[in-house]
Amino acid sequence: MSITIRKIDLILISILVLFFSENVFAQTTGKIAGKVTDIKTGVPLPGTNILVENTNLGAAADQSGDFYIINLSPGIYTVKAQMIGYESVIVKNIRVSVNRTAYVNIIMTQTVLKGQEVIVEAEKVTIKKDQTSTIKNVSSDKMEILPIESMTDVVSMQAGVVDGHFRGGRLTEVSYLIDGIQVDESFSGEGRSVDIEPETIEDLEVITGTFNAEYGKAMSGIVNAVTKEGRSKFHGSFSGAFGNYFTPHNDIFIGLKEGELNRNQDYKFHLSGPILKDDITFFLNYRYQNNKNHLNGIRRFVVTDYSDFSADDSTSWYSEYNGDSAYVAMNRSKNRSIMGKFTAKLFKNLKVSLLYTLNNDEWHSYDHAFKYNPDGMAFSLRKSEMYAFNINHMLSSSLFYELKVSLLDNDYGWYLYKNPLDSNYIHDAYFTNAGCGFYTGGQQKGHVKRVMEDINTKFDITWQLNKKHSLKSGFLYTQHTLDNQYYEIRNKYSGMEEEGVWEWDIIDGKKKRKYLYYEPLLMPDSSIYSDIYTV
C-alpha cells in the first residue's frame, strides 16, 4: 500500500496593530531605560547625554531626567553619561535581554574642574516591575555554567515545563522562534524543525504565561532564541569529548567494553570576529556527534536466514544461523550541526544579517525484536536547512522597523535503503519471528519520505511614544508546502504460485533455503489527496 499526502500553499496572514504597552519590542531586541539625577539634591538632570559604547545608539534625558534607548540586541553593554559641570559616569555590565527593559538609574556628581570618570557596576534586577507574564530570560553567560548539552535542556529546566509540555498543555501548543522567525515543525506540530546549539544563543526567552497577539499561534508557551553575532575581536574555541558506559549488569547491557572510551564522541568548533573592522562580522559554529550509546544487539542471524518453528514437535524445527555473532549498536546516532551568521552595518542606522543553519541527523531506534538480526532494522534520518535574511533600520531614536525573510527546508526519511526498489531487499518469507519472539531474518520494508518547506515574511515597525508606552504594528506571511509519502514494499509475485517457490542452496558449505521469485514493487496509491488552505 502507498499513501501520498500533499498539502500545498498553506497561507497565513496575520496583522498586528495598535499594541499600546510598556513591553512592546521586536522579538529580537531589548531596551535600556532609566533616570539621571544629582547626587546631592536628587534633582533630575535634563539634557544629559547617554551613549552606548561601541554602538551608534544613545539618547538625551528629558525634562524629568528620564531616558530610553531602544533596538538593542541582547548582550552586555556599557553606558556613558555626560553633562557639562558633572563628572562623567560609566555604567558597566548592563545585561539586555530579548523583549525586556534593563533599568539603569544614573547619579551624577558636580565638579568645577574636569574630574575623573566615575565607573559603577550595573545591579542585577531581581524584580522586574514591567513584567506582566511568566517570562524567563536565560543569557549566554548563564548557559555557559549550566549542565546542558542542548537548547531543549535549557527549556526543560524552567518552572512549568515538563518534557516539552508547558503547564500541562500539549506539545502542539508551544511555538518556537529563532531570531524572531517561527520554526515549528509543520507536519505534526510538535517541537521545532531547526535545532541550534547553546553556544550559538545570546539570549533565550521562555514564556510560560500570558503573551500578546503577536504570538497568536501558541496557546501554552513560547521559546524565543536570539543567536549571537560576531564581535570586533576574533574569538574561537575547539573541544572534544569522549565517553563510555560502565555497568555490573553485563547480561542486560551486552557488548559494552571498558576500554572503548570513544564509544560516544562529541566535537565542537566555534570561530567569530570581524571581516571589515566593526562594519561586517561573522559567527560560525560546528558540532559533530557520533554516539553508539548503550544498547547492543548480536548478529546471530543475517537477513537471508530462514527459520520455521511452526511445528508442535520441537525436533521438526528448522533455523539457519549465519551471523558472525558481532555486537552491533542498535540505538546509535550521528548528528551534525552548522550555524553561520554574517552581520553588516551598511549605514549608521541600518543593519542587515544573513543566517544559515544545517541539521543533519541519522539515528536508529532500538527494537528488541531485532536484537539478533540488527541488519534488518530500518533507520531514520533528517536534514533541515534554514536561510534567513533580516533588515533592521533605525529611522529615529524612537522609531525602527525590522523585515525578516526566511526559507526552511526539512527532509525526513525512515527506511532501510534510500531507493525503495533497491535490489538488496529480499523475500518476505525470511521475515519471521515465531509469534512474539525475535526476528531470525528478514527486513523492515516500510518506506517514509517527507519533504516540508516553509517560507516566511515578517515585518514589524515599533514606535516608542514615551518612556512607558510603545506602538507596534506589522504583518506575517507564511506558506507551508508538505509532501508526505509512505510505502510498503511488496513482492512483484505476491499472490502468485511463483511466490512460494524455493530451492536448497549451498553457501560457505552451509545449506540454505533460497526463494527464487522476488522483485521489490511499490503498490499503486490507495489514497491520494491534495488540500489547499487559505486563511
XYZ file of C-alpha atoms in Angstrom:
535
model
C 0.000 0.000 0.000
C 1.187 3.503 -0.768
C -0.235 6.652 0.718
C 0.757 10.037 -0.621
C -0.252 13.180 1.211
C 0.334 16.635 -0.197
C -0.611 19.910 1.467
C 0.293 22.851 -0.693
C 0.229 26.623 -0.214
C -0.895 26.983 3.360
C -1.027 30.782 3.579
C -1.413 32.571 6.866
C -1.509 36.351 7.056
C -1.625 37.999 10.465
C -1.747 41.738 11.071
C -0.753 43.135 14.440
C -1.939 46.697 15.026
C -2.171 49.249 17.808
C -0.442 47.496 20.694
C -0.014 50.079 23.438
C 2.131 48.611 26.148
C 5.026 49.142 28.451
C 6.589 45.982 26.976
C 6.290 46.149 23.197
C 9.523 45.201 21.424
C 10.747 43.467 18.347
C 11.158 39.764 19.025
C 14.964 40.009 18.871
C 15.844 43.203 20.756
C 15.547 44.848 24.152
C 15.748 48.299 25.726
C 17.703 50.312 28.283
C 15.795 52.931 30.276
C 16.460 54.943 33.392
C 16.713 58.297 35.143
C 19.571 60.765 35.675
C 19.701 62.751 38.942
C 22.053 64.918 41.021
C 23.750 63.062 43.889
C 23.145 65.823 46.467
C 19.748 67.233 45.588
C 18.125 64.363 43.731
C 17.024 66.834 41.085
C 16.634 65.398 37.554
C 19.314 66.420 35.052
C 17.639 67.062 31.691
C 19.838 67.150 28.611
C 22.325 64.577 29.923
C 23.839 62.658 27.016
C 23.590 58.877 27.355
C 25.785 56.872 24.994
C 26.002 53.113 24.488
C 29.657 52.346 23.897
C 30.708 50.540 20.702
C 27.369 51.372 19.067
C 25.770 54.331 17.306
C 22.925 54.389 19.783
C 22.251 56.910 22.510
C 19.723 59.313 23.992
C 19.301 62.590 25.862
C 17.485 62.795 29.184
C 14.148 64.640 29.028
C 12.841 67.323 31.403
C 12.205 64.695 34.059
C 15.663 63.211 33.683
C 14.223 60.086 32.062
C 15.783 58.406 29.029
C 15.362 55.276 26.930
C 17.425 53.558 24.239
C 15.589 51.032 22.068
C 16.511 48.411 19.454
C 19.429 46.867 21.347
C 20.437 43.307 20.508
C 20.713 41.007 23.564
C 24.082 41.188 25.254
C 26.171 43.062 27.807
C 26.587 46.810 27.345
C 28.435 49.764 28.828
C 26.645 53.121 29.092
C 28.347 56.511 29.497
C 26.561 59.594 30.848
C 27.982 63.084 30.190
C 26.872 66.586 31.168
C 28.672 69.908 31.494
C 29.545 70.633 35.125
C 29.316 66.972 36.177
C 31.738 64.091 36.282
C 31.138 61.518 33.570
C 29.594 58.267 34.783
C 30.229 54.894 33.169
C 27.905 52.012 33.995
C 29.281 48.598 33.015
C 27.821 45.111 32.609
C 24.260 46.088 31.752
C 22.545 42.907 30.623
C 19.964 43.445 27.874
C 17.601 40.541 27.234
C 15.190 39.991 24.387
C 11.823 41.705 24.909
C 12.962 43.153 28.247
C 13.841 46.592 29.630
C 17.081 46.997 31.580
C 16.662 49.827 34.096
C 19.685 51.976 34.941
C 19.485 54.883 37.393
C 22.457 57.223 36.989
C 23.556 59.533 39.819
C 25.987 62.307 38.854
C 28.351 64.462 40.920
C 29.026 68.151 40.282
C 32.573 69.266 39.578
C 34.221 72.629 38.966
C 37.225 71.244 37.146
C 37.274 68.290 34.837
C 37.467 65.257 37.076
C 37.896 61.547 36.639
C 35.148 59.380 35.301
C 33.015 57.573 37.833
C 32.710 53.873 36.995
C 29.939 51.793 38.528
C 28.666 48.268 38.002
C 25.066 47.738 36.946
C 22.989 45.931 39.549
C 21.227 42.719 38.734
C 17.486 43.237 38.512
C 15.784 40.856 40.941
C 12.251 42.221 40.470
C 11.062 43.225 37.008
C 8.389 45.826 37.568
C 7.223 45.788 33.959
C 6.693 42.036 33.810
C 3.041 41.098 33.405
C 3.503 37.435 32.438
C 5.668 34.479 33.402
C 8.887 35.061 31.466
C 12.353 33.658 31.989
C 15.382 35.021 30.135
C 18.499 32.851 30.119
C 21.585 34.704 28.926
C 24.631 33.177 27.236
C 26.841 33.628 30.312
C 24.324 31.681 32.407
C 24.152 28.868 29.838
C 27.929 28.525 29.966
C 27.777 27.364 33.594
C 24.673 25.183 33.298
C 24.995 21.379 32.893
C 23.318 21.348 29.481
C 24.010 19.970 26.005
C 21.085 21.364 24.017
C 18.504 24.129 23.888
C 15.913 21.566 24.993
C 17.863 21.071 28.229
C 17.678 24.798 28.980
C 13.941 24.947 28.323
C 13.258 21.836 30.423
C 14.941 23.439 33.445
C 12.376 26.252 33.581
C 9.462 26.160 36.004
C 6.259 24.839 34.472
C 7.971 22.848 31.698
C 7.997 19.026 31.726
C 9.157 17.029 28.687
C 8.296 19.892 26.346
C 4.824 20.412 27.851
C 4.176 23.908 29.191
C 1.917 23.956 32.240
C 0.190 20.754 31.230
C -0.541 21.826 27.662
C 0.021 19.762 24.545
C 3.247 19.745 22.562
C 1.381 21.318 19.647
C 0.539 24.371 21.778
C 4.134 25.587 22.026
C 5.715 27.851 19.417
C 9.468 28.067 18.758
C 11.269 31.060 17.251
C 14.868 31.659 16.219
C 15.764 35.325 15.767
C 12.036 36.056 15.739
C 11.367 33.527 12.936
C 8.880 30.751 13.589
C 10.443 27.291 13.187
C 7.627 24.993 14.359
C 7.506 21.514 12.874
C 4.707 21.853 10.340
C 3.775 18.152 9.899
C 2.902 17.048 13.423
C 3.020 20.492 15.014
C 5.159 19.087 17.834
C 8.554 20.580 18.513
C 10.699 22.508 16.032
C 12.257 21.859 12.644
C 15.532 23.608 13.469
C 17.940 22.878 16.329
C 20.702 25.257 17.322
C 23.452 24.676 19.861
C 23.523 26.502 23.234
C 26.880 28.014 22.251
C 25.149 29.965 19.462
C 22.453 31.535 21.666
C 22.909 35.049 23.071
C 19.594 35.114 24.899
C 16.823 32.563 25.345
C 13.338 33.746 26.282
C 10.860 31.224 27.696
C 7.274 32.412 28.193
C 5.017 30.084 30.155
C 2.261 32.544 30.933
C 0.182 35.031 29.030
C 1.526 36.643 25.865
C 0.285 39.164 23.357
C -1.365 38.604 19.977
C 1.970 38.702 18.196
C 2.308 35.070 19.254
C -1.142 34.143 18.003
C -0.417 30.525 17.142
C 0.795 29.477 20.580
C -1.522 28.569 23.434
C 0.756 27.185 26.164
C 4.224 28.625 25.722
C 6.812 30.467 23.647
C 10.518 29.712 23.195
C 12.395 32.552 21.502
C 16.148 32.152 20.885
C 18.274 35.064 19.688
C 21.558 33.970 18.116
C 24.956 35.528 18.683
C 26.683 37.938 16.340
C 30.375 38.366 15.640
C 32.247 40.942 17.718
C 35.037 43.397 16.992
C 37.688 40.909 18.160
C 38.383 37.376 16.991
C 37.351 34.552 19.267
C 37.476 30.821 18.723
C 37.367 27.538 20.574
C 37.588 23.792 19.964
C 36.659 20.951 22.268
C 36.288 17.205 22.066
C 34.612 14.828 24.488
C 34.633 11.041 24.687
C 32.590 8.694 26.813
C 31.603 5.122 27.582
C 29.313 3.185 29.914
C 30.254 1.046 32.908
C 27.787 -1.389 34.447
C 27.859 -4.602 36.520
C 24.811 -5.853 34.565
C 26.674 -7.162 31.528
C 23.940 -9.749 30.941
C 21.473 -6.939 30.224
C 23.705 -4.313 28.646
C 25.689 -6.614 26.434
C 28.749 -5.711 24.393
C 29.955 -2.735 26.445
C 33.750 -2.740 26.577
C 35.556 -0.942 29.396
C 38.406 0.178 27.157
C 36.158 1.630 24.452
C 36.463 5.229 25.646
C 35.401 6.693 22.310
C 32.065 4.885 22.143
C 30.390 8.281 22.337
C 32.119 11.210 20.637
C 31.320 14.924 20.660
C 33.316 17.641 18.853
C 32.629 21.387 18.948
C 34.211 24.237 16.995
C 33.468 27.943 17.106
C 35.003 30.983 15.404
C 33.796 34.585 15.313
C 35.182 38.014 14.627
C 35.342 40.950 12.231
C 35.625 40.829 8.446
C 35.732 44.600 7.951
C 36.511 46.239 11.312
C 33.193 46.735 13.136
C 31.103 47.023 9.983
C 30.971 43.355 8.916
C 31.269 40.457 11.357
C 30.777 36.712 11.260
C 29.881 33.927 13.671
C 30.437 30.249 12.823
C 29.644 27.183 14.920
C 30.031 23.480 14.124
C 29.211 20.387 16.170
C 29.558 16.700 15.336
C 28.316 13.836 17.499
C 28.794 10.108 16.897
C 27.176 8.063 19.655
C 26.867 4.275 19.749
C 25.018 4.568 23.075
C 24.313 1.717 25.464
C 22.071 -0.826 23.722
C 23.680 -3.535 21.579
C 22.404 -6.449 19.560
C 24.157 -9.623 18.427
C 24.348 -10.535 14.758
C 23.467 -14.209 15.142
C 21.356 -14.111 12.001
C 21.707 -12.416 8.654
C 18.702 -11.084 6.795
C 18.599 -14.077 4.410
C 18.428 -16.661 7.190
C 15.231 -18.706 7.250
C 13.553 -20.249 10.290
C 10.431 -22.348 10.817
C 9.172 -23.009 14.355
C 5.571 -23.719 13.403
C 5.638 -27.455 14.202
C 4.406 -28.645 17.588
C 7.300 -31.084 17.744
C 10.481 -29.151 18.504
C 12.566 -31.809 16.731
C 10.972 -30.611 13.482
C 12.011 -27.006 13.951
C 14.352 -25.532 11.395
C 16.602 -22.479 11.699
C 19.616 -21.072 9.877
C 22.410 -19.280 11.755
C 24.854 -17.459 9.507
C 25.701 -14.347 11.523
C 29.187 -13.552 12.802
C 27.947 -13.016 16.410
C 29.386 -9.480 16.424
C 27.937 -6.828 18.695
C 26.020 -4.118 16.829
C 24.962 -0.779 18.350
C 21.173 -0.598 17.988
C 20.334 2.892 19.284
C 23.254 4.689 17.678
C 23.077 8.189 16.246
C 25.113 10.671 14.212
C 24.384 14.381 14.378
C 25.955 17.291 12.528
C 25.020 20.893 13.252
C 26.252 24.032 11.462
C 25.322 27.646 12.119
C 26.711 30.666 10.311
C 25.706 34.299 10.733
C 27.021 37.332 8.874
C 26.112 40.803 10.108
C 26.786 44.064 8.244
C 26.221 47.639 9.374
C 25.812 49.216 5.967
C 24.999 52.671 7.288
C 24.851 54.335 10.668
C 21.345 53.118 11.488
C 20.935 50.211 9.072
C 21.948 46.659 9.932
C 21.435 43.524 7.836
C 22.177 39.920 8.739
C 22.188 36.571 6.968
C 21.655 33.407 8.991
C 22.186 29.816 7.847
C 21.607 26.660 9.882
C 22.006 22.987 8.999
C 20.962 19.911 10.974
C 21.940 16.553 9.535
C 20.855 13.670 11.780
C 20.787 9.900 11.431
C 19.605 7.569 14.189
C 18.405 4.055 14.977
C 15.595 3.471 17.452
C 16.087 0.296 19.472
C 13.720 -2.540 18.602
C 14.069 -5.551 20.904
C 12.609 -7.919 18.301
C 15.678 -7.277 16.102
C 18.210 -7.951 18.859
C 19.673 -10.951 16.993
C 19.021 -9.650 13.474
C 20.148 -5.990 13.717
C 20.863 -5.615 9.985
C 17.162 -5.925 9.171
C 16.122 -2.840 11.142
C 15.307 0.416 9.330
C 16.727 3.757 10.480
C 15.673 7.421 10.484
C 17.367 10.474 9.041
C 16.631 14.170 8.871
C 18.136 17.104 7.027
C 16.955 20.582 7.953
C 18.230 23.843 6.465
C 17.195 27.408 7.223
C 18.100 30.574 5.355
C 17.098 33.857 6.993
C 17.658 37.451 5.908
C 16.980 40.302 8.325
C 16.942 44.103 7.922
C 16.896 46.344 10.990
C 16.546 50.060 10.205
C 16.565 52.743 12.894
C 14.566 55.647 11.447
C 14.974 57.806 14.554
C 15.872 57.391 18.200
C 12.308 56.246 18.903
C 11.252 54.561 15.651
C 12.591 51.471 13.828
C 11.397 48.599 11.681
C 12.501 45.029 11.016
C 11.959 42.934 7.906
C 12.627 39.189 8.028
C 12.500 36.755 5.103
C 13.235 33.069 5.685
C 13.184 29.717 3.910
C 13.089 26.444 5.833
C 13.641 23.060 4.151
C 13.067 19.946 6.228
C 13.520 16.434 4.791
C 12.760 13.297 6.811
C 13.127 9.648 5.913
C 12.662 6.231 7.511
C 13.777 3.179 5.557
C 16.435 0.505 5.206
C 17.557 1.621 1.739
C 17.021 5.041 0.203
C 15.840 3.536 -3.087
C 12.567 1.687 -2.374
C 13.297 -0.607 -5.342
C 16.824 -1.454 -4.173
C 17.922 -4.943 -5.213
C 19.140 -5.610 -1.644
C 15.559 -6.025 -0.461
C 14.743 -9.717 -0.013
C 11.774 -12.091 0.028
C 9.169 -11.634 2.751
C 9.401 -15.321 3.728
C 12.605 -14.622 5.655
C 10.792 -12.115 7.883
C 9.667 -14.435 10.702
C 9.743 -14.153 14.480
C 7.710 -17.166 15.654
C 4.871 -15.095 17.019
C 6.155 -12.705 19.699
C 9.795 -13.781 19.615
C 12.897 -12.393 17.900
C 13.256 -11.957 14.165
C 15.607 -14.575 12.774
C 15.896 -12.964 9.350
C 14.142 -10.554 7.035
C 13.878 -6.777 6.860
C 11.606 -3.898 7.778
C 10.127 -2.693 4.487
C 8.288 0.462 5.383
C 9.492 3.483 3.416
C 8.731 7.046 4.570
C 9.820 10.176 2.742
C 8.643 13.577 3.922
C 9.553 16.971 2.457
C 8.455 20.202 4.123
C 9.119 23.761 3.010
C 8.205 26.915 4.923
C 8.508 30.439 3.534
C 8.054 33.329 5.972
C 7.969 37.081 5.504
C 7.582 39.196 8.633
C 7.521 42.973 9.002
C 7.398 44.907 12.288
C 7.514 48.622 12.989
C 7.918 49.912 16.545
C 7.462 53.457 17.792
C 8.470 54.335 21.343
C 5.957 57.059 22.237
C 7.480 57.819 25.640
C 9.306 56.046 28.423
C 6.394 53.734 29.208
C 4.351 53.321 26.032
C 5.088 51.875 22.609
C 3.106 51.418 19.453
C 3.752 48.375 17.305
C 2.286 47.125 14.039
C 3.218 44.551 11.419
C 2.243 41.566 9.349
C 3.264 37.937 8.885
C 3.002 35.874 5.705
C 3.639 32.137 5.956
C 3.475 29.488 3.243
C 3.759 25.789 4.068
C 4.333 23.078 1.475
C 4.195 19.477 2.660
C 4.713 16.235 0.719
C 4.484 13.093 2.849
C 4.840 9.662 1.216
C 4.590 6.258 2.847
C 5.078 2.973 1.000
C 5.078 -0.685 1.889
C 7.492 -2.570 -0.350
C 5.874 -5.749 -1.687
C 6.866 -8.658 -3.861
C 6.038 -8.399 -7.549
C 4.994 -12.059 -7.382
C 2.789 -11.653 -4.324
C -0.320 -13.852 -4.584
C 1.134 -15.905 -7.441
C 2.274 -19.517 -7.358
C 5.852 -18.410 -8.006
C 5.934 -16.530 -4.691
C 6.472 -19.696 -2.643
C 8.937 -21.459 -4.965
C 12.318 -22.143 -3.338
C 15.310 -24.442 -3.573
C 18.255 -25.500 -1.453
C 21.482 -23.587 -1.924
C 24.960 -24.158 -0.535
C 26.771 -21.018 0.714
C 30.129 -21.335 2.501
C 29.471 -25.011 2.959
C 26.107 -24.419 4.646
C 22.720 -25.428 3.321
C 20.268 -22.503 2.954
C 16.757 -22.095 1.697
C 16.645 -19.768 -1.317
C 13.462 -18.228 -2.685
C 13.627 -17.830 -6.462
C 10.969 -15.244 -7.251
C 11.291 -11.858 -5.644
C 11.335 -8.349 -7.073
C 10.567 -5.259 -4.949
C 7.444 -3.428 -6.029
C 5.664 -0.305 -4.832
C 1.953 -0.942 -4.727
C -0.247 1.632 -6.547
C -1.501 4.555 -4.445
C -4.533 3.541 -2.427
C -5.328 7.137 -1.463
C -4.135 10.433 -2.842
C -5.441 13.823 -1.867
C -4.341 17.408 -2.143
C -5.563 20.242 0.024
C -5.116 23.973 -0.421
C -5.756 26.178 2.592
C -6.035 29.945 2.544
C -6.811 31.768 5.780
